[in-house]
Short mmCIF file of C-alpha atoms in Angstrom, two decimals:
data_model
loop_
_atom_site.label_atom_id
_atom_site.label_comp_id
_atom_site.label_asym_id
_atom_site.label_seq_id
_atom_site.Cartn_x
_atom_site.Cartn_y
_atom_site.Cartn_z
CA MET W 131 -5.07 0.94 -42.15
CA ASN W 132 -1.30 3.00 -42.01
CA THR W 133 -0.15 3.66 -38.91
CA ASN W 134 2.30 6.12 -39.70
CA ASN W 135 -0.52 8.30 -40.45
CA ILE W 136 -2.30 10.89 -38.62
CA PHE W 137 -5.88 10.61 -40.59
CA SER W 138 -7.66 7.02 -41.37
CA SER W 139 -8.63 6.91 -45.17
CA ILE W 140 -11.22 3.57 -43.73
CA ARG W 141 -12.47 7.03 -41.60
CA LEU W 142 -12.57 8.63 -45.11
CA ARG W 143 -14.62 5.58 -46.61
CA GLN W 144 -16.98 5.44 -42.68
CA ILE W 145 -18.10 8.95 -43.18
CA ILE W 146 -18.66 8.93 -46.57
CA ASN W 147 -21.24 6.36 -46.61
CA ASP W 148 -22.83 8.07 -43.43
CA LEU W 149 -23.33 10.94 -45.82
CA LYS W 150 -24.37 8.93 -48.30
CA ARG W 151 -21.63 9.99 -51.03
CA ARG W 152 -20.22 7.23 -53.88
CA PRO W 153 -16.64 8.15 -53.89
CA LEU W 154 -17.36 10.17 -57.24
CA ASP W 155 -19.81 12.54 -55.23
CA ALA W 156 -17.74 13.48 -52.67
CA SER W 157 -14.46 13.57 -55.57
CA LYS W 158 -17.59 16.40 -56.91
CA ASP W 159 -17.71 17.61 -53.23
CA LEU W 160 -14.12 18.18 -52.31
CA SER W 161 -13.37 19.24 -56.09
CA ILE W 162 -11.25 16.23 -56.11
CA ASN W 163 -10.18 14.03 -59.40
CA PRO W 164 -12.20 11.09 -58.86
CA LYS W 165 -9.38 8.82 -59.63
CA ILE W 166 -7.20 11.36 -56.98
CA PHE W 167 -10.07 10.54 -54.68
CA ASN W 168 -10.31 6.69 -54.85
CA LYS W 169 -6.22 6.91 -53.87
CA TYR W 170 -7.17 8.64 -50.32
CA LEU W 171 -9.63 5.73 -50.08
CA GLN W 172 -7.60 3.71 -50.59
CA GLY W 173 -4.48 5.14 -48.45
CA LYS W 174 -2.16 5.18 -51.19
CA ILE W 175 -2.66 8.93 -51.06
CA ARG W 176 -1.73 10.49 -48.00
CA ILE W 177 -5.12 12.08 -46.14
CA ASP W 178 -3.41 16.14 -44.83
CA GLU W 179 -4.42 18.33 -43.01
CA ASN W 180 -5.15 20.78 -46.02
CA PHE W 181 -8.06 17.55 -46.51
CA VAL W 182 -9.72 17.59 -43.91
CA LYS W 183 -9.78 21.07 -43.31
CA LYS W 184 -11.56 20.93 -47.14
CA ALA W 185 -14.22 18.44 -45.41
CA VAL W 186 -15.26 19.73 -42.50
CA LYS W 187 -15.93 22.59 -44.78
CA VAL W 188 -17.99 21.52 -46.83
CA TRP W 189 -19.27 17.84 -44.40
CA PRO W 190 -20.85 17.95 -41.25
CA VAL W 191 -18.29 16.40 -40.06
CA ASN W 192 -16.03 17.03 -36.98
CA ILE W 193 -11.82 16.88 -37.36
CA SER W 194 -11.52 14.21 -35.14
CA ASP W 195 -14.12 11.97 -37.07
CA PHE W 196 -10.61 11.33 -39.39
CA ILE W 197 -8.02 10.04 -36.46
CA ASN W 198 -6.14 6.89 -37.85
CA PRO W 199 -6.86 5.28 -33.98
CA LYS W 200 -4.05 2.65 -34.44
CA TYR W 201 -1.79 6.04 -34.87
CA GLN W 202 -0.16 5.95 -31.29
CA LYS W 203 0.58 2.26 -30.80
CA THR W 204 -0.24 1.59 -26.92
CA THR W 205 -0.96 -1.62 -25.62
CA ASN W 206 -3.14 -3.34 -23.28
CA TYR W 207 -0.99 -2.41 -20.19
CA LYS W 208 1.95 -0.20 -18.50
CA VAL W 209 3.83 -0.28 -16.16
CA MET W 210 5.52 2.09 -13.84
CA ARG W 211 8.37 0.85 -11.11
CA PHE W 212 8.81 2.78 -8.32
CA LYS W 213 12.44 3.47 -8.58
CA GLU W 214 10.83 5.45 -11.81
CA SER W 215 7.75 7.69 -9.70
CA TYR W 216 10.96 8.47 -7.90
CA LYS W 217 12.56 9.74 -10.54
CA THR W 218 9.70 12.46 -11.39
CA LYS W 219 9.89 13.52 -7.62
CA ARG W 220 9.51 17.89 -7.07
CA VAL W 221 8.57 19.86 -4.13
CA MET W 222 6.10 22.55 -4.59
CA LYS W 223 5.88 25.83 -2.19
CA ARG W 224 3.05 27.56 -1.05
CA GLY W 225 3.12 30.87 0.82
CA GLY W 226 6.81 30.01 0.39
CA LYS W 227 7.10 26.89 2.29
CA ASP W 228 7.67 23.12 1.17
CA TYR W 229 4.36 21.98 0.94
CA TYR W 230 3.98 19.49 -0.97
CA GLU W 231 6.52 16.80 -2.92
CA TYR W 232 4.57 14.99 -6.02
CA ARG W 233 5.60 11.62 -7.66
CA ASP W 234 4.30 10.54 -10.81
CA THR W 235 2.10 7.10 -11.19
CA VAL W 236 1.49 5.14 -13.95
CA MET W 237 -0.32 7.22 -16.43
CA ASP W 238 -1.41 5.96 -20.33
CA ARG W 239 -2.70 8.30 -23.09
CA ASP W 240 -5.87 6.07 -23.58
CA ALA W 241 -6.40 6.11 -19.32
CA PRO W 242 -8.61 8.34 -17.52
CA PHE W 243 -6.32 8.61 -14.77
CA ARG W 244 -3.40 11.57 -13.92
CA PRO W 245 -2.78 9.92 -10.78
CA GLU W 246 -0.43 11.33 -8.20
CA TRP W 247 2.29 9.86 -5.47
CA ILE W 248 2.46 13.19 -2.27
CA ARG W 249 3.99 13.77 0.70
CA GLU W 250 2.65 15.69 2.71
CA LEU W 251 5.52 18.42 3.56
CA VAL W 252 3.85 20.35 6.46
CA TYR W 253 2.93 19.80 10.06
CA VAL W 254 -0.13 20.42 12.05
CA LYS W 255 0.12 20.45 16.57
CA SER W 256 -3.87 20.04 15.64
CA ASN W 257 -6.71 19.12 13.56
CA SER W 258 -8.13 22.41 13.53
CA PRO W 259 -9.31 23.23 10.03
CA ASN W 260 -8.10 26.68 11.33
CA GLU W 261 -4.00 25.94 11.22
CA LYS W 262 -2.12 28.70 10.27
CA ASP W 263 -0.16 26.37 8.16
CA LEU W 264 -2.49 25.53 5.61
CA LYS W 265 -3.19 26.42 2.78
CA TRP W 266 -6.20 25.56 1.12
CA ASN W 267 -6.47 24.84 -2.76
CA ARG W 268 -9.43 25.73 -5.61
CA GLY W 269 -10.30 22.64 -6.20
CA HIS W 270 -9.84 20.92 -9.64
CA LEU W 271 -12.06 19.48 -12.54
CA LEU W 272 -10.94 15.37 -12.03
CA HIS W 273 -12.27 13.87 -9.07
CA GLN W 274 -10.47 12.34 -7.07
CA LEU W 275 -10.61 8.89 -4.72
CA THR W 276 -7.45 8.84 -1.95
CA TYR W 277 -5.50 5.74 -0.21
CA PHE W 278 -3.51 7.04 3.32
CA VAL W 279 -0.62 5.83 4.43
CA GLY W 280 0.49 7.12 7.55
CA GLU W 281 -0.94 10.17 10.06
CA VAL W 282 -2.24 12.26 7.52
CA ASN W 283 -4.90 14.74 8.06
CA PHE W 284 -7.72 15.78 4.78
CA TYR W 285 -9.23 18.62 4.71
CA TYR W 286 -12.60 19.90 2.96
CA ILE W 287 -15.45 22.73 2.67
CA ASP W 288 -18.83 20.64 3.32
CA LYS W 289 -21.98 21.55 2.38
CA ASN W 290 -22.71 23.88 4.45
CA ASN W 291 -19.03 25.65 3.28
CA LYS W 292 -17.77 25.33 6.15
CA LYS W 293 -14.32 24.13 6.72
CA ARG W 294 -13.54 20.51 8.27
CA ALA W 295 -10.74 18.09 9.05
CA ALA W 296 -10.52 13.81 9.01
CA VAL W 297 -8.32 12.45 10.96
CA MET W 298 -6.85 10.31 8.06
CA ASN W 299 -4.57 6.43 9.08
CA THR W 300 -3.72 4.08 6.94
CA GLY W 301 -5.79 2.26 5.03
CA ASP W 302 -8.44 5.08 5.38
CA SER W 303 -9.62 6.31 1.88
CA MET W 304 -11.64 9.33 0.50
CA TYR W 305 -13.29 10.87 -2.76
CA ILE W 306 -13.45 14.17 -3.42
CA ALA W 307 -16.14 15.99 -6.48
CA PRO W 308 -14.65 18.54 -8.85
CA TYR W 309 -13.78 22.01 -7.65
CA VAL W 310 -14.00 21.33 -3.74
CA PRO W 311 -11.34 23.31 -2.07
CA HIS W 312 -9.55 21.27 0.06
CA THR W 313 -6.01 20.09 1.66
CA PHE W 314 -3.88 17.84 3.57
CA ALA W 315 -1.20 17.98 6.24
CA SER W 316 1.19 15.30 8.63
CA ARG W 317 0.30 15.31 11.80
CA ASN W 318 3.87 13.35 11.58
CA GLN W 319 6.90 15.61 12.35
CA LYS W 320 9.30 13.59 10.32
CA CYS W 321 6.45 14.26 7.55
CA GLU W 322 6.70 10.34 6.92
CA GLY W 323 2.67 9.96 5.93
CA TYR W 324 2.20 10.10 1.82
CA ILE W 325 -1.36 9.40 -0.23
CA VAL W 326 -2.16 7.71 -3.63
CA ALA W 327 -4.09 11.07 -4.69
CA ILE W 328 -6.19 8.95 -8.00
CA THR W 329 -7.60 11.91 -9.78
CA PHE W 330 -9.47 10.95 -12.88
CA SER W 331 -12.23 12.09 -15.60
CA ASP W 332 -15.48 10.38 -15.79
CA LYS W 333 -18.51 11.45 -17.96
CA ILE W 334 -17.46 14.53 -17.64
CA THR W 335 -15.17 14.49 -20.94
CA ASN W 336 -13.09 17.02 -23.32
CA ASP W 337 -16.44 16.20 -25.84
CA VAL W 338 -18.58 17.08 -23.49
CA GLN W 339 -17.03 20.40 -22.58
CA ASN W 340 -16.42 20.99 -26.11
CA GLU W 341 -20.03 20.94 -26.30
CA ILE W 342 -20.87 22.70 -23.34
CA LEU W 343 -18.68 25.38 -25.11
CA ASN W 344 -21.21 26.25 -27.68
CA PHE W 345 -24.62 26.69 -24.88
CA ASP W 346 -25.07 30.16 -24.49
CA LYS W 347 -25.81 30.90 -19.98
CA LYS W 348 -29.36 30.74 -20.15
CA LYS W 349 -29.85 27.14 -22.29
CA ILE W 350 -27.23 25.76 -19.79
CA LYS W 351 -28.84 27.22 -16.71
CA GLU W 352 -32.03 25.11 -18.83
CA ILE W 353 -30.28 22.26 -19.60
CA ILE W 354 -28.12 21.25 -16.00
CA PHE W 355 -30.00 23.60 -13.58
CA ASN W 356 -33.09 23.79 -13.53
CA ARG W 357 -33.29 20.26 -13.31
CA HIS W 358 -34.35 18.63 -10.07
CA PHE W 359 -31.41 15.32 -9.15
CA LYS W 360 -31.13 15.18 -6.03
CA ASN W 361 -28.19 16.93 -4.18
CA GLN W 362 -25.10 14.36 -3.01
CA ASN W 363 -22.43 15.27 -0.69
CA LYS W 364 -19.47 15.94 -2.44
CA VAL W 365 -17.22 14.62 0.03
CA THR W 366 -17.07 10.97 0.94
CA VAL W 367 -14.77 10.11 3.61
CA LYS W 368 -14.06 6.26 4.90
CA LYS W 369 -12.58 4.54 7.94
CA PHE W 370 -10.24 1.46 6.70
CA LYS W 371 -11.98 -1.75 8.47
CA GLU W 372 -10.94 -4.97 8.22
CA LYS W 373 -13.91 -7.91 7.79
CA ARG W 374 -12.96 -11.01 8.54
CA SER W 375 -14.32 -13.75 5.65
CA LYS W 376 -15.67 -17.44 5.86
CA SER W 377 -16.01 -17.50 1.64
CA ARG W 378 -13.51 -19.54 -0.23
CA SER W 379 -12.56 -17.03 -2.73
CA PRO W 380 -9.24 -16.61 -2.65
CA PHE W 381 -9.07 -12.64 -2.06
CA GLN W 382 -10.36 -9.74 0.70
CA ILE W 383 -11.91 -7.68 -1.31
CA ILE W 384 -12.68 -4.56 0.74
CA GLU W 385 -15.01 -1.60 -0.52
CA LEU W 386 -13.26 2.00 -0.27
CA ALA W 387 -14.77 5.10 -0.87
CA LYS W 388 -17.93 5.50 -3.03
CA ASN W 389 -20.31 8.08 -3.48
CA LYS W 390 -23.26 8.42 -5.93
CA ILE W 391 -21.51 10.89 -8.19
CA ILE W 392 -19.16 8.80 -9.41
CA ARG W 393 -21.95 5.23 -9.34
CA THR W 394 -19.87 3.21 -11.60
CA ALA W 395 -16.92 4.14 -10.35
CA ASN W 396 -14.83 1.84 -7.73
CA PHE W 397 -12.21 2.10 -4.94
CA LEU W 398 -11.14 -1.27 -3.37
CA GLN W 399 -8.59 -3.30 -1.64
CA PHE W 400 -7.51 -6.56 -2.61
CA ASN W 401 -6.09 -9.22 0.00
CA VAL W 402 -4.43 -11.61 -1.42
CA LYS W 403 -5.36 -15.21 1.02
CA LYS W 404 -3.93 -18.00 -0.97
CA ASN W 405 -1.90 -18.56 -4.43
CA ASN W 406 -4.60 -18.15 -7.52
CA ASN W 407 -5.24 -18.75 -10.93
CA LEU W 408 -8.68 -16.78 -10.99
CA ASN W 409 -8.81 -15.38 -14.26
CA LEU W 410 -10.24 -11.82 -13.92
CA LEU W 411 -11.59 -9.48 -16.98
CA ASN W 412 -14.06 -6.55 -16.70
CA SER W 413 -15.13 -3.64 -19.51
CA PHE W 414 -13.10 -0.64 -16.38
CA HIS W 415 -10.25 1.58 -16.57
CA GLN W 416 -7.38 -0.15 -13.50
CA TYR W 417 -5.25 1.66 -11.57
CA LEU W 418 -3.46 -0.70 -9.69
CA TYR W 419 -1.11 0.36 -6.70
CA ILE W 420 1.38 -1.93 -5.13
CA LEU W 421 0.42 -2.15 -1.48
CA SER W 422 3.33 -5.12 -0.78
CA ASP W 423 6.20 -6.42 -2.38
CA ASN W 424 7.00 -9.53 -3.81
CA PHE W 425 3.45 -9.26 -5.79
CA LYS W 426 2.75 -11.45 -8.74
CA LEU W 427 0.59 -9.86 -11.27
CA LYS W 428 -0.25 -11.59 -14.66
CA ILE W 429 -1.69 -9.99 -17.22
CA GLU W 430 -2.30 -11.86 -20.45
CA LYS W 431 0.27 -14.66 -20.49
CA LYS W 432 2.83 -12.25 -19.18
CA ILE W 433 3.64 -12.82 -15.10
CA ILE W 434 5.68 -9.41 -13.33
CA LYS W 435 7.08 -9.27 -10.77
CA CYS W 436 5.60 -6.19 -8.77
CA LYS W 437 7.73 -4.32 -5.37
CA LYS W 438 5.65 -1.92 -3.46
CA GLY W 439 5.15 1.29 -4.30
CA ASP W 440 5.21 0.03 -8.42
CA THR W 441 2.38 1.18 -10.13
CA VAL W 442 0.29 -0.56 -13.07
CA TYR W 443 -2.44 0.37 -15.93
CA LEU W 444 -5.33 -1.94 -17.52
CA LYS W 445 -7.33 -1.62 -20.16
CA PRO W 446 -10.93 -2.72 -20.51
CA PHE W 447 -11.03 -6.26 -21.70
CA THR W 448 -7.42 -7.48 -20.11
CA ASN W 449 -6.97 -10.81 -18.63
CA TYR W 450 -4.89 -10.38 -14.81
CA LYS W 451 -4.61 -12.45 -12.17
CA PHE W 452 -3.10 -11.14 -8.60
CA GLN W 453 -1.98 -14.78 -7.66
CA LYS W 454 0.44 -14.47 -4.75
CA LYS W 455 -0.81 -15.16 -1.74
CA ASN W 456 -0.30 -12.73 1.57
CA THR W 457 0.30 -10.25 -0.52
CA LYS W 458 -2.00 -6.89 -1.61
CA ILE W 459 -2.90 -4.19 -4.07
CA LEU W 460 -5.10 -1.08 -3.57
CA VAL W 461 -7.98 -0.97 -7.53
CA ALA W 462 -9.74 1.90 -8.69
CA GLN W 463 -12.01 0.92 -11.82
CA VAL W 464 -13.21 4.04 -13.93
CA GLN W 465 -15.77 2.89 -16.14
CA SER W 466 -14.90 2.84 -20.05
CA MET W 467 -17.38 3.65 -23.02
CA PHE W 468 -17.90 -0.06 -23.15
CA SER W 469 -21.07 0.53 -20.80
CA ASN W 470 -24.28 -2.11 -20.81
CA GLU W 471 -26.06 -0.01 -23.45
CA ALA W 472 -22.94 0.21 -25.94
CA LEU W 473 -22.24 -4.11 -24.91
CA GLU W 474 -25.76 -4.42 -26.18
CA GLN W 475 -25.83 -2.76 -28.88
CA LEU W 476 -22.56 -4.32 -30.03
CA PHE W 477 -24.76 -7.37 -29.11
CA HIS W 478 -27.22 -6.20 -31.65
CA ILE W 479 -24.48 -6.11 -34.53
CA GLY W 480 -24.14 -9.41 -34.05
CA GLU W 481 -20.72 -11.26 -34.42
CA LYS W 482 -20.91 -11.56 -38.77
CA ASN W 483 -20.90 -7.38 -39.59
CA PHE W 484 -18.76 -7.11 -36.54
CA SER W 485 -15.71 -7.46 -38.50
CA ARG W 486 -16.86 -4.45 -40.37
CA LEU W 487 -17.42 -1.86 -37.58
CA ILE W 488 -13.65 -2.40 -37.06
CA LYS W 489 -12.19 -2.09 -40.58
CA ASP W 490 -14.67 -2.34 -43.26
CA ASN W 491 -13.58 -0.27 -46.67
CA THR W 492 -15.97 -1.12 -49.02
CA GLN W 493 -19.40 0.55 -50.17
CA TRP W 494 -21.78 0.09 -48.36
CA PHE W 495 -23.47 -1.15 -51.46
CA LYS W 496 -22.25 -2.68 -54.63
CA GLN W 497 -22.63 -0.82 -57.84
#
């Protein structure tokens, strides 16, 4: 597979195999000389935009079906240092006043996370959700898990459409569902508190949004809103509570805010109790926020020394270790496309056929 091309010859082979076209049949469909078409299949001629436009007009396929997954090179992890985050800081005003200081933390094109470090720049004298200096947003599509550091208030609209205030301190956490209006403010006059706002997409992906665009309003109501799903609280607030454990595990794992709307997501704080070499591996996308200086992280065979405020993204199925005692780390886990159902179907494909799934560029039968 040529990694320099946006469109993939292997994907082209997969498409014509799925459509039960031999190269001769496919070339006839697209009015291309069979010898030329075979060169496209072999990667000797670059598949370009015009080829793809013609193919999607003739065949029941999408442009995305041709995309080369190797075009954008990626690694199985990404690190963003505190100093790099600091360089991205920008102050956003609301109502003409400085309201938030935003800083980027680690993001990756393959990750569902769009997380930010946010310092609250408005000081409030009371915990009333009707404080005059509060400026509310309209909510956003992404789910949000939030970790609090310092004296920060979280304000939100509850299920009865009433304004609420949650008085938060270091270690407290919350979850807020899409499109729930909310805001934050500081109870500290120096505005030293901040939040780690981990916004992310879960089941409502761009593909789902694109499908919904094809529905009319009546269909949407029939398909979604006439179903008898159980209503869930759209906001979860959880106070930090450190539990003593007699477990022999090298970690104390503290579960932070969780909600049934995002059943497969996890929000955790790992306290490393002792030096260890325990390997961790799972199928989640993972966002790590380092809470301690001198944190030691091993990813695959590479040792990465981290400081407080560094952030790390781990792809699914990446080996990693939290090795150094008396250190802490925040971990958000979001299910990847490798659900149990997907893994089961891959299992039934079998090891023998697995390589075909990845790089098969042959016809599905022998002539």
